[in-house]
PDB file of C-alpha atoms in Angstrom:
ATOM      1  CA  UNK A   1       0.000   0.000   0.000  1.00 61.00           C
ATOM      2  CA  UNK A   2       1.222   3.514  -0.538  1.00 64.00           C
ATOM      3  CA  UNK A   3       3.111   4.964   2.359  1.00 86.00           C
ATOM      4  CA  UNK A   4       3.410   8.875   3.200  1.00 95.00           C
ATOM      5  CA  UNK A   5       6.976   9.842   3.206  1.00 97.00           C
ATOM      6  CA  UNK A   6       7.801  13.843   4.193  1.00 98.00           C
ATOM      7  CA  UNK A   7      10.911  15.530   4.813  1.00 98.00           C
ATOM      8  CA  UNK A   8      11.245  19.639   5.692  1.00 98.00           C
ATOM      9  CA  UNK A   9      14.608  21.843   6.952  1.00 98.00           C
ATOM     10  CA  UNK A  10      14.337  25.314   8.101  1.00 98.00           C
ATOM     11  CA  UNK A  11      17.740  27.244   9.130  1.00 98.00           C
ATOM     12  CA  UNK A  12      16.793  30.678  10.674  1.00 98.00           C
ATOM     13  CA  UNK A  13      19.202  33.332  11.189  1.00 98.00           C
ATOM     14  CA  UNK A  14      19.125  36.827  12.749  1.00 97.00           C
ATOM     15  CA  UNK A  15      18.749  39.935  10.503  1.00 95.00           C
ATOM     16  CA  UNK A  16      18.861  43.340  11.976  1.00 95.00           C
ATOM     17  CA  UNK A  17      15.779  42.998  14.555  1.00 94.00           C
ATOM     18  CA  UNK A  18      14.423  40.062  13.210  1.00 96.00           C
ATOM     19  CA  UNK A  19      14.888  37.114  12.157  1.00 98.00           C
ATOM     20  CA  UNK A  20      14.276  35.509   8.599  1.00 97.00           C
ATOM     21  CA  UNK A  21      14.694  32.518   7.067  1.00 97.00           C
ATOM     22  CA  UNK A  22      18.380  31.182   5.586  1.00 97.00           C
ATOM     23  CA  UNK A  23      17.480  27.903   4.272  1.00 98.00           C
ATOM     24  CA  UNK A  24      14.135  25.960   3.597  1.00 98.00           C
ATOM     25  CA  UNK A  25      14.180  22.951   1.879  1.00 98.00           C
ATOM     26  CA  UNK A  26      10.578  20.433   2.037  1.00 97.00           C
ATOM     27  CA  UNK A  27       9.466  16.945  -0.031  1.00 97.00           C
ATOM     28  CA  UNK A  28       6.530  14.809  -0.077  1.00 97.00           C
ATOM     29  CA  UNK A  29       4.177  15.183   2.292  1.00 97.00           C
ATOM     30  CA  UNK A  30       5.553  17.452   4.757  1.00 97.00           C
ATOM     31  CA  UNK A  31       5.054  21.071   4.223  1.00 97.00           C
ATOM     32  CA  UNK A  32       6.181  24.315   6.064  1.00 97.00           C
ATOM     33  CA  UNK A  33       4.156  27.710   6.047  1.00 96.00           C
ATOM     34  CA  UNK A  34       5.509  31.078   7.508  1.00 96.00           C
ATOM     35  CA  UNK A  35       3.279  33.208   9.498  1.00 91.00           C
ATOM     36  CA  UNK A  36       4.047  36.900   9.452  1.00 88.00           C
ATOM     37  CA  UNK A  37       3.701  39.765  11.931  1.00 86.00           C
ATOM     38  CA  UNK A  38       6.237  38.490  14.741  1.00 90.00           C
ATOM     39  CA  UNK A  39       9.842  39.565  15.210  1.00 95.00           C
ATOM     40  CA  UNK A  40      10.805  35.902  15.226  1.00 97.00           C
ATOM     41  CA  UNK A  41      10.310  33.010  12.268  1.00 97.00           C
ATOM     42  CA  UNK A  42       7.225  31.427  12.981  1.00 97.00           C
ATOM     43  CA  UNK A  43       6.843  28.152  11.282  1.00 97.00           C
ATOM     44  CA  UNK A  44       3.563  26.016  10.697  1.00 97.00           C
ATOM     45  CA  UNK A  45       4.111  22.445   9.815  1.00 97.00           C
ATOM     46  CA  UNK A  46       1.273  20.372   7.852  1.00 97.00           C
ATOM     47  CA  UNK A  47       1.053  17.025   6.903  1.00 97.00           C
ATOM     48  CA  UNK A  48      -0.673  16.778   3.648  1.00 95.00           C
ATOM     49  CA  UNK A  49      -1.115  13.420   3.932  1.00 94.00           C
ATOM     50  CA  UNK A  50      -4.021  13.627   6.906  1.00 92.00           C
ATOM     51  CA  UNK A  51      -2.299  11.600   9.565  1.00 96.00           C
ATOM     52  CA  UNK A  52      -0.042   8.593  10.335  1.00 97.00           C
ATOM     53  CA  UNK A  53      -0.277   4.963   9.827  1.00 95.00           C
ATOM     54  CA  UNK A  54       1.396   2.493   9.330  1.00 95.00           C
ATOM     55  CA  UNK A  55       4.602   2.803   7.349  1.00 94.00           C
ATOM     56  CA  UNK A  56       4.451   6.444   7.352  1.00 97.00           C
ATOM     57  CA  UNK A  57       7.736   8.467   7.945  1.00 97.00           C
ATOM     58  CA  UNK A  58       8.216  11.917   8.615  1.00 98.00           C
ATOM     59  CA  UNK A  59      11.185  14.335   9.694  1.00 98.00           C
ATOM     60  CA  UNK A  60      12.044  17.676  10.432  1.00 98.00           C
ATOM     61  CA  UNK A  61      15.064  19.508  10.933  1.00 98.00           C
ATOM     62  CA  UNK A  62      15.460  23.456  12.571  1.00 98.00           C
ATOM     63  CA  UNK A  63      18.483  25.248  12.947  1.00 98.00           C
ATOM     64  CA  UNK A  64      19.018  28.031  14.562  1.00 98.00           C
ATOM     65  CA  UNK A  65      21.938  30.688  13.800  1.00 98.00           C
ATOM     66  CA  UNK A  66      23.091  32.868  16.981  1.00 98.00           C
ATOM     67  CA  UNK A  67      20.622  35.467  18.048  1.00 98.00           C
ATOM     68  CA  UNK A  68      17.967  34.165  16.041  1.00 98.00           C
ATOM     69  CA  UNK A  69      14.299  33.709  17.318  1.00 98.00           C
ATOM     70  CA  UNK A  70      11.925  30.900  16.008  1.00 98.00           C
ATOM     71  CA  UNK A  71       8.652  29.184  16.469  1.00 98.00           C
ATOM     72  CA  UNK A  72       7.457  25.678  15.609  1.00 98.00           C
ATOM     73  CA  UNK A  73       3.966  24.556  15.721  1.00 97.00           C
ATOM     74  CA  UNK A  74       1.236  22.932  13.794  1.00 97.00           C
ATOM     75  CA  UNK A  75      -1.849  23.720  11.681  1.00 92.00           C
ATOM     76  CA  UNK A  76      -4.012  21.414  13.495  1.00 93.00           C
ATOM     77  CA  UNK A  77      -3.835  18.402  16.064  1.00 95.00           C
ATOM     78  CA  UNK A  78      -1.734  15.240  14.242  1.00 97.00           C
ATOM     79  CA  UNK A  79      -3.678  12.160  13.980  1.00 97.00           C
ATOM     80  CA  UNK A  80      -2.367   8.654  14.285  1.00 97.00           C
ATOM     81  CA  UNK A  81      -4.890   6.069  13.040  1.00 96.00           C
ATOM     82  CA  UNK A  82      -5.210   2.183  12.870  1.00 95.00           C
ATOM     83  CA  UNK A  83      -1.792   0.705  11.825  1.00 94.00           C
ATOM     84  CA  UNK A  84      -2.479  -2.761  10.201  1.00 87.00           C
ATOM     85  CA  UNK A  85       1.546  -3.592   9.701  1.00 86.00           C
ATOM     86  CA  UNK A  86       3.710  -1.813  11.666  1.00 91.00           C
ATOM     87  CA  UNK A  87       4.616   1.530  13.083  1.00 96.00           C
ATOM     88  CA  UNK A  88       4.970   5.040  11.399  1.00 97.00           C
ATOM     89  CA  UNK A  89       7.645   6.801  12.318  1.00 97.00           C
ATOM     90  CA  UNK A  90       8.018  10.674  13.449  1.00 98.00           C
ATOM     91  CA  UNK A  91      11.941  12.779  13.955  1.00 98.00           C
ATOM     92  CA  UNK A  92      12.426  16.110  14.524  1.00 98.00           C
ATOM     93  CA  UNK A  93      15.753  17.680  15.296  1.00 98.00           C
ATOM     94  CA  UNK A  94      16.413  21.101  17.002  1.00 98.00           C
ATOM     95  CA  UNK A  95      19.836  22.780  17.107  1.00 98.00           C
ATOM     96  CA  UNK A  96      20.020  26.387  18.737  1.00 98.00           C
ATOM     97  CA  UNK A  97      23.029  28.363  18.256  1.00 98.00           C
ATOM     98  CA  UNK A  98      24.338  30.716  20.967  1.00 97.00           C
ATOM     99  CA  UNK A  99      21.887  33.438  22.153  1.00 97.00           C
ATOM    100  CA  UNK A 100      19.157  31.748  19.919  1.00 98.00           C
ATOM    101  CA  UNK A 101      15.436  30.964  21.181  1.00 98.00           C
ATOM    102  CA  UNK A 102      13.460  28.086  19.997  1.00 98.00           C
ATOM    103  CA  UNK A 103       9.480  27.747  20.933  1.00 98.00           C
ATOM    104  CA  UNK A 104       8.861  23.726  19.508  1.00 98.00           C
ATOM    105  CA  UNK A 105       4.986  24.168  20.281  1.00 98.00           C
ATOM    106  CA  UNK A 106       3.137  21.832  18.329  1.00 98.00           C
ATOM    107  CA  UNK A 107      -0.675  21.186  18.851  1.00 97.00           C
ATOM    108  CA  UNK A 108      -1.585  17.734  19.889  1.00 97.00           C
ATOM    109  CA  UNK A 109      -1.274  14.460  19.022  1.00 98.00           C
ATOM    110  CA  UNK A 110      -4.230  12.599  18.828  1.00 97.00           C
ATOM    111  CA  UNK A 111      -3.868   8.464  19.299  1.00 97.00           C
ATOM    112  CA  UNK A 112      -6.679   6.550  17.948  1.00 97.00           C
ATOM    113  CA  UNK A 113      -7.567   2.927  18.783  1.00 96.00           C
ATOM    114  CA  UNK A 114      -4.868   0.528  16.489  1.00 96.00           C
ATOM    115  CA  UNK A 115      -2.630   2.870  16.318  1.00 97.00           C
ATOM    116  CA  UNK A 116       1.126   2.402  16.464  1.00 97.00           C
ATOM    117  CA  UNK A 117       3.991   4.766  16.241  1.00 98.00           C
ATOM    118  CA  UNK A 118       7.502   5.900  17.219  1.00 98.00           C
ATOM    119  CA  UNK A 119       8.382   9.179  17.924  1.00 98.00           C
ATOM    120  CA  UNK A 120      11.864  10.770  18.456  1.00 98.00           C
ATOM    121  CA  UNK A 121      13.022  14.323  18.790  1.00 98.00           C
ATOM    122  CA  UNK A 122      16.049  15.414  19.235  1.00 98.00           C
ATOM    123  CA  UNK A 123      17.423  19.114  20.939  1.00 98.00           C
ATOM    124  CA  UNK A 124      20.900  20.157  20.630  1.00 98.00           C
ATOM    125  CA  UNK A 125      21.742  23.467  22.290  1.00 98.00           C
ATOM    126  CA  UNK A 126      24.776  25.909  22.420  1.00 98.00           C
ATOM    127  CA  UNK A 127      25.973  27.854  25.574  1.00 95.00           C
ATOM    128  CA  UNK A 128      23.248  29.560  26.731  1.00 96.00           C
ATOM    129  CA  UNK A 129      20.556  28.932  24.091  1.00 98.00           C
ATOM    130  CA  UNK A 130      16.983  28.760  24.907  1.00 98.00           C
ATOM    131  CA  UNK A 131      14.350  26.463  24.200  1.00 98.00           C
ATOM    132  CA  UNK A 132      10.355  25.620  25.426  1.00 98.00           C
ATOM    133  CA  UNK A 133       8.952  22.518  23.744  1.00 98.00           C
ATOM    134  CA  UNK A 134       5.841  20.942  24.710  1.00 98.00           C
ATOM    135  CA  UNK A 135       4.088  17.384  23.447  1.00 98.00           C
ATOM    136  CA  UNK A 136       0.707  17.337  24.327  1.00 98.00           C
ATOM    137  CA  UNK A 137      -1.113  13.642  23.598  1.00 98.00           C
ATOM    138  CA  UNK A 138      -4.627  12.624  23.706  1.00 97.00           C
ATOM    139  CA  UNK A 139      -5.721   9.181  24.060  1.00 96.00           C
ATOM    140  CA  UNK A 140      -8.801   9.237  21.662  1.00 92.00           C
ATOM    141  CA  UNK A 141     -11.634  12.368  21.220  1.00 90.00           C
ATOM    142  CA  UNK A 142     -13.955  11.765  24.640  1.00 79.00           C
ATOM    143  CA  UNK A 143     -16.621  13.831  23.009  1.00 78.00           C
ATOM    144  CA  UNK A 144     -16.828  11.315  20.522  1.00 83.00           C
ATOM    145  CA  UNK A 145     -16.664   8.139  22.788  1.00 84.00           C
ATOM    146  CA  UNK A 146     -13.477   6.770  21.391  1.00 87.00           C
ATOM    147  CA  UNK A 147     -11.738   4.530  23.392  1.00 88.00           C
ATOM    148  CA  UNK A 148      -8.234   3.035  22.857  1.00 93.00           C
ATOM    149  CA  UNK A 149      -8.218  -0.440  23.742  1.00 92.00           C
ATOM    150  CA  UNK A 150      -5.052  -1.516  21.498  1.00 95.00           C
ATOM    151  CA  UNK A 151      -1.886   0.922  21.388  1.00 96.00           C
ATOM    152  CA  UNK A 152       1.969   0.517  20.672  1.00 96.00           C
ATOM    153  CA  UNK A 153       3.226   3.936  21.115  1.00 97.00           C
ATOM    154  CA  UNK A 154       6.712   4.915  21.988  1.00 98.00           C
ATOM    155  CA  UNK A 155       7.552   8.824  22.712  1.00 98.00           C
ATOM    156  CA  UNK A 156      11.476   9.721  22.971  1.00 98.00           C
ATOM    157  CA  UNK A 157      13.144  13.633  24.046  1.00 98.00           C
ATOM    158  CA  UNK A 158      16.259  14.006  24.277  1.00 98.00           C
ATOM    159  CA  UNK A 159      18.185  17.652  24.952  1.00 98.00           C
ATOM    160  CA  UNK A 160      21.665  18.428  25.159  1.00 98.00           C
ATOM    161  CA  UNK A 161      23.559  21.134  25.687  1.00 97.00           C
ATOM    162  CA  UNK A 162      26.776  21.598  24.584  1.00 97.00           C
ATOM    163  CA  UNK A 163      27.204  18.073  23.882  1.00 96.00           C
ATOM    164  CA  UNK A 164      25.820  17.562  27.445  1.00 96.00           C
ATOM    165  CA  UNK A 165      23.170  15.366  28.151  1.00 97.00           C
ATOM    166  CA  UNK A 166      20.488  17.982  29.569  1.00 97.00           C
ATOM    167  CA  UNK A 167      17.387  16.289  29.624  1.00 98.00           C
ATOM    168  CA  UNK A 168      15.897  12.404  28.831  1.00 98.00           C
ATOM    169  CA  UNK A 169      12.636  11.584  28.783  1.00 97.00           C
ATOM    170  CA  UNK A 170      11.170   7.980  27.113  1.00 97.00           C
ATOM    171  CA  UNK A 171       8.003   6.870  27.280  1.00 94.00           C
ATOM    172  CA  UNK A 172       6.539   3.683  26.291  1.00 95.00           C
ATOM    173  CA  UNK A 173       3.188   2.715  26.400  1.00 94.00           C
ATOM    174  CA  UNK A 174       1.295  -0.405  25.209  1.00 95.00           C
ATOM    175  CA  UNK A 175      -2.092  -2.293  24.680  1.00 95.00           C
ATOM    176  CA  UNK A 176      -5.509  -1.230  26.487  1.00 94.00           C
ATOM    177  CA  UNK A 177      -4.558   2.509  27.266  1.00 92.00           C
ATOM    178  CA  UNK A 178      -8.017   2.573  29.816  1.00 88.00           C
ATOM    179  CA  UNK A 179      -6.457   0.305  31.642  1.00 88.00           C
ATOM    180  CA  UNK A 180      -2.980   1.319  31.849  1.00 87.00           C
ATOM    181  CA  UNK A 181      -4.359   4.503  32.823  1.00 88.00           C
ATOM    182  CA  UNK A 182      -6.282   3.847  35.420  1.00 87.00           C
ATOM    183  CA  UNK A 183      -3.866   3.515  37.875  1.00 83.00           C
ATOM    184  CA  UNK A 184      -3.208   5.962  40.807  1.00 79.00           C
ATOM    185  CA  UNK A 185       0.451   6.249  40.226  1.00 78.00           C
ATOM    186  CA  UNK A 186      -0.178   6.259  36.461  1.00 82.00           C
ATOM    187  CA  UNK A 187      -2.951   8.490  35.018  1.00 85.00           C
ATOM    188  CA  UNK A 188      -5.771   7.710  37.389  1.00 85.00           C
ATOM    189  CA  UNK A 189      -7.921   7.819  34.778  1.00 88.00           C
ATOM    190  CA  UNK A 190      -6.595  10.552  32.348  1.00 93.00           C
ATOM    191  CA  UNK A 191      -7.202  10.386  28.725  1.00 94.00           C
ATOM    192  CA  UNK A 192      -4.931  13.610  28.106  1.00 96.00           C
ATOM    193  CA  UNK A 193      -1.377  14.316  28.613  1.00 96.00           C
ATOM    194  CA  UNK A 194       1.406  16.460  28.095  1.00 98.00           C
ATOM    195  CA  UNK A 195       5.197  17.450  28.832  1.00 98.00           C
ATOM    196  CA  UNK A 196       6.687  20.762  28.523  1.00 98.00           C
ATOM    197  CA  UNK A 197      10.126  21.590  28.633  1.00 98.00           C
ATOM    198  CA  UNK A 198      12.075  25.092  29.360  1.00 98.00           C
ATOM    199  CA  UNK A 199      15.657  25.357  29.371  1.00 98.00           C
ATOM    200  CA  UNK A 200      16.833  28.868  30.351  1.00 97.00           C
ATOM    201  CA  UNK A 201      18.794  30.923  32.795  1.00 95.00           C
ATOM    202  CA  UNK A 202      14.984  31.681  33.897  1.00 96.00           C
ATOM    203  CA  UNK A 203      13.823  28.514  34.933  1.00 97.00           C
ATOM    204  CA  UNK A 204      13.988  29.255  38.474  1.00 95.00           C
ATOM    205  CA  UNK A 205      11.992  32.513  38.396  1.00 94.00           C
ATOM    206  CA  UNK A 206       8.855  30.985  36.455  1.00 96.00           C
ATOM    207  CA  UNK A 207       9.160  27.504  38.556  1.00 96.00           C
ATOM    208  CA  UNK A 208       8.115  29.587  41.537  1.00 91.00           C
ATOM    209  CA  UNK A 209       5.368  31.219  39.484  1.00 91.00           C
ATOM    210  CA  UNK A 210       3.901  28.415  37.963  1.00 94.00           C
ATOM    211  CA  UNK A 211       3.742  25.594  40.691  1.00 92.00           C
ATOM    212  CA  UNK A 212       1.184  28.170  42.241  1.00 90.00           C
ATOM    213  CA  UNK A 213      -1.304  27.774  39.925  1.00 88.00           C
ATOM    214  CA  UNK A 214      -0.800  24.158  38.506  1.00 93.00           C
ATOM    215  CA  UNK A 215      -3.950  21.998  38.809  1.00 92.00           C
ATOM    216  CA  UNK A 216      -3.827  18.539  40.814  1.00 92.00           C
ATOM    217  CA  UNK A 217      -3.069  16.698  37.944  1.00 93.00           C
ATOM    218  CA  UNK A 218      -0.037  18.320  37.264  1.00 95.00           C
ATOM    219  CA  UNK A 219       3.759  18.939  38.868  1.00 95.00           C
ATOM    220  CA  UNK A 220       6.303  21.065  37.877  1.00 97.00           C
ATOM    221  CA  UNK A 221      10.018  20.040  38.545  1.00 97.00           C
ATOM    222  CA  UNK A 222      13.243  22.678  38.535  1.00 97.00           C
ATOM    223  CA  UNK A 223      15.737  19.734  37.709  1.00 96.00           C
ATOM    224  CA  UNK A 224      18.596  22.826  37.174  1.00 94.00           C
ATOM    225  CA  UNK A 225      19.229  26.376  37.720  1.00 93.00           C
ATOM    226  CA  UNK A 226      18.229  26.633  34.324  1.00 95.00           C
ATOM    227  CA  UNK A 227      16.011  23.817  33.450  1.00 98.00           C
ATOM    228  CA  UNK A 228      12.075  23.294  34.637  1.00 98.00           C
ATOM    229  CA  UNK A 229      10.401  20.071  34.006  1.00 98.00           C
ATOM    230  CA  UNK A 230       6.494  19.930  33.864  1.00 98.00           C
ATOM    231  CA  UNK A 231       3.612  16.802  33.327  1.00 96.00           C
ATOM    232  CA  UNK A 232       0.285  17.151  33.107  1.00 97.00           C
ATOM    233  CA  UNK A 233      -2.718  15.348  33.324  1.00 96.00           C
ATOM    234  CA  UNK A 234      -6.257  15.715  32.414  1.00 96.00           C
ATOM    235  CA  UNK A 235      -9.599  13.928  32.026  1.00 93.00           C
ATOM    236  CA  UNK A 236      -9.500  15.108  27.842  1.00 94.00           C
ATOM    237  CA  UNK A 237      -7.738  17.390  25.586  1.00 94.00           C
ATOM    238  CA  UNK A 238     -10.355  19.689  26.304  1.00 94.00           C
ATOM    239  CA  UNK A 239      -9.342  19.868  30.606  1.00 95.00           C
ATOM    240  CA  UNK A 240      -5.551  19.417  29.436  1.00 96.00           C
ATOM    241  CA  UNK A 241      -5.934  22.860  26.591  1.00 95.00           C
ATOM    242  CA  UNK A 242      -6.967  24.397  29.482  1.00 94.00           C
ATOM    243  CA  UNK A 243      -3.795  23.808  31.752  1.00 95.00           C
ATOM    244  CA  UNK A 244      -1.316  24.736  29.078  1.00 96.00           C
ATOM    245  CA  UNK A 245      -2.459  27.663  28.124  1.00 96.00           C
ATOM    246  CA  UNK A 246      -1.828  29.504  30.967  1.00 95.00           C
ATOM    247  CA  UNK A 247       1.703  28.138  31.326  1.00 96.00           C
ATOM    248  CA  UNK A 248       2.396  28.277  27.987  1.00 97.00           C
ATOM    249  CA  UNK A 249       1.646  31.904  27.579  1.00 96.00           C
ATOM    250  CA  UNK A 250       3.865  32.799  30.708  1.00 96.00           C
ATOM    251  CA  UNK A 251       6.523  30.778  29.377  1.00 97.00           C
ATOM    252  CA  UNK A 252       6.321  32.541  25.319  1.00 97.00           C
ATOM    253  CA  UNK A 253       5.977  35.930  26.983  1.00 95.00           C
ATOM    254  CA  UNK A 254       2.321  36.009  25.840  1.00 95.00           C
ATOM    255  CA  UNK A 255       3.554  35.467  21.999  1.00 95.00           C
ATOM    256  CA  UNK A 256       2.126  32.051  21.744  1.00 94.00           C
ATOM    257  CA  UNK A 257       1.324  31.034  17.993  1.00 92.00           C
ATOM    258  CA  UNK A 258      -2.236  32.168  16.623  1.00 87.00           C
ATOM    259  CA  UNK A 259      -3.217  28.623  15.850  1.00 86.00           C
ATOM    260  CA  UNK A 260      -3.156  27.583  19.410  1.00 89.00           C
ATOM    261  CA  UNK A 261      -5.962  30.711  20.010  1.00 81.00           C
ATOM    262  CA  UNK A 262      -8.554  28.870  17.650  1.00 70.00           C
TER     263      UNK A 262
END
């Protein structure tokens, strides 16, 4: 059967006040729009193709040049359906030069019932670079009574800096996701969930700010002077849009992407 294949690279670099684009190169299924009207580059990534199943490969690649400013986030939530044969497969690398800020802010990921996929992405940052990613995941639409009672996903983040290892997170998560949820120490029932990441000589000053307001379901960790840590859950994607927000918008400086305000 035919298999979506995409590949996209975006180099930024700074120019004046702003910052522009230096390199864009993009094949098959994966395509990259620019918004305008922000100091920084923000990128939009789509996948033509309508989601990912089995077979399916797709990778991205971001540079950015010292001093530059960038955005990455998505035109809608990504969809992983019923895999019949196997699992598609999802890498994105991130390299921040010195003085450089990266937002990796994509929308979520939605995991329907068969589905099966591997996702890796990869952060490599210079000196004192910045970077905020966040992966939010829901574990099938509530509103529309979707359940997932068969899953094989496996979720990988890895940041370095300076060659350092910074930050490793893995997740792995198999078979009948209502049950593996269900327990206490696990989800305790969540069908939503999502990690955020923010390395900067900040960290410390919006820990204190944010594990104020932080719902139940969620913790925030300051792992190093400059690196906070944050999981949460929620009952849907709905609850869990709800949570991020807020921290998300403290976190961007109130410049988060249009598409997440629709």
């Amino acid at each position: 059967m035919p298999r979506a294949h995409g590949e996209g690279f975006v180099e930024v670099q700074r120019k004046g006040d702003k910052s522009a684009l230096s390199d864009l190169r993009m094949s098959g299924c994966l395509k990259v729009l620019f918004s305008r009207g922000s100091p920084r580059l923000d990128a939009i990534m789509i996948n033509s193709a309508g989601g990912l199943t089995s077979g399916d490969r797709l990778s991205f690649e971001i540079g950015l040049q010292e001093g530059a400013a960038a955005s990455v986030t998505t035109q809608a939530a990504e969809r992983a359906y019923r895999a019949a044969d196997g699992e598609a497969h999802v890498t994105s690398h991130i390299h921040v030069a010195q003085g450089a800020q990266m937002f990796w802010l994509p929308q979520e990921l939605i995991l329907f019932d068969g589905a099966k996929l591997d996702r890796r992405l990869q952060c490599n940052l210079e000196a004192d670079a910045r970077l905020l990613l966040v992966e939010p995941v829901i574990f099938g639409r509530a509103k529309m009574g979707e359940t997932v009672r068969d899953l094989w996903f496996r979720d990988e983040i890895r940041v370095d800096r300076d060659g350092v290892p910074l930050y490793r997170d893995t997740t792995q998560l198999s078979g009948d996701m209502r049950d593996a949820l269900a327990g206490a120490a696990i989800g305790q029932g969540a069908g939503a969930m999502a990690s955020v990441v923010y390395a900067s000589t900040d960290a410390e000053h919006h820990h204190a700010q944010l594990v104020k307001d932080l719902p139940p379901t969620a913790g925030a960790s300051l792992l190093h002077d400059d690196l906070l840590a944050l999981r949460l859950l929620a009952g849907d994607g709905f609850e869990l849009r709800k949570s991020l927000l807020p921290i998300l918008d403290q976190l961007t400086g109130h410049t988060l992407p249009t598409s997440w305000r629709l």
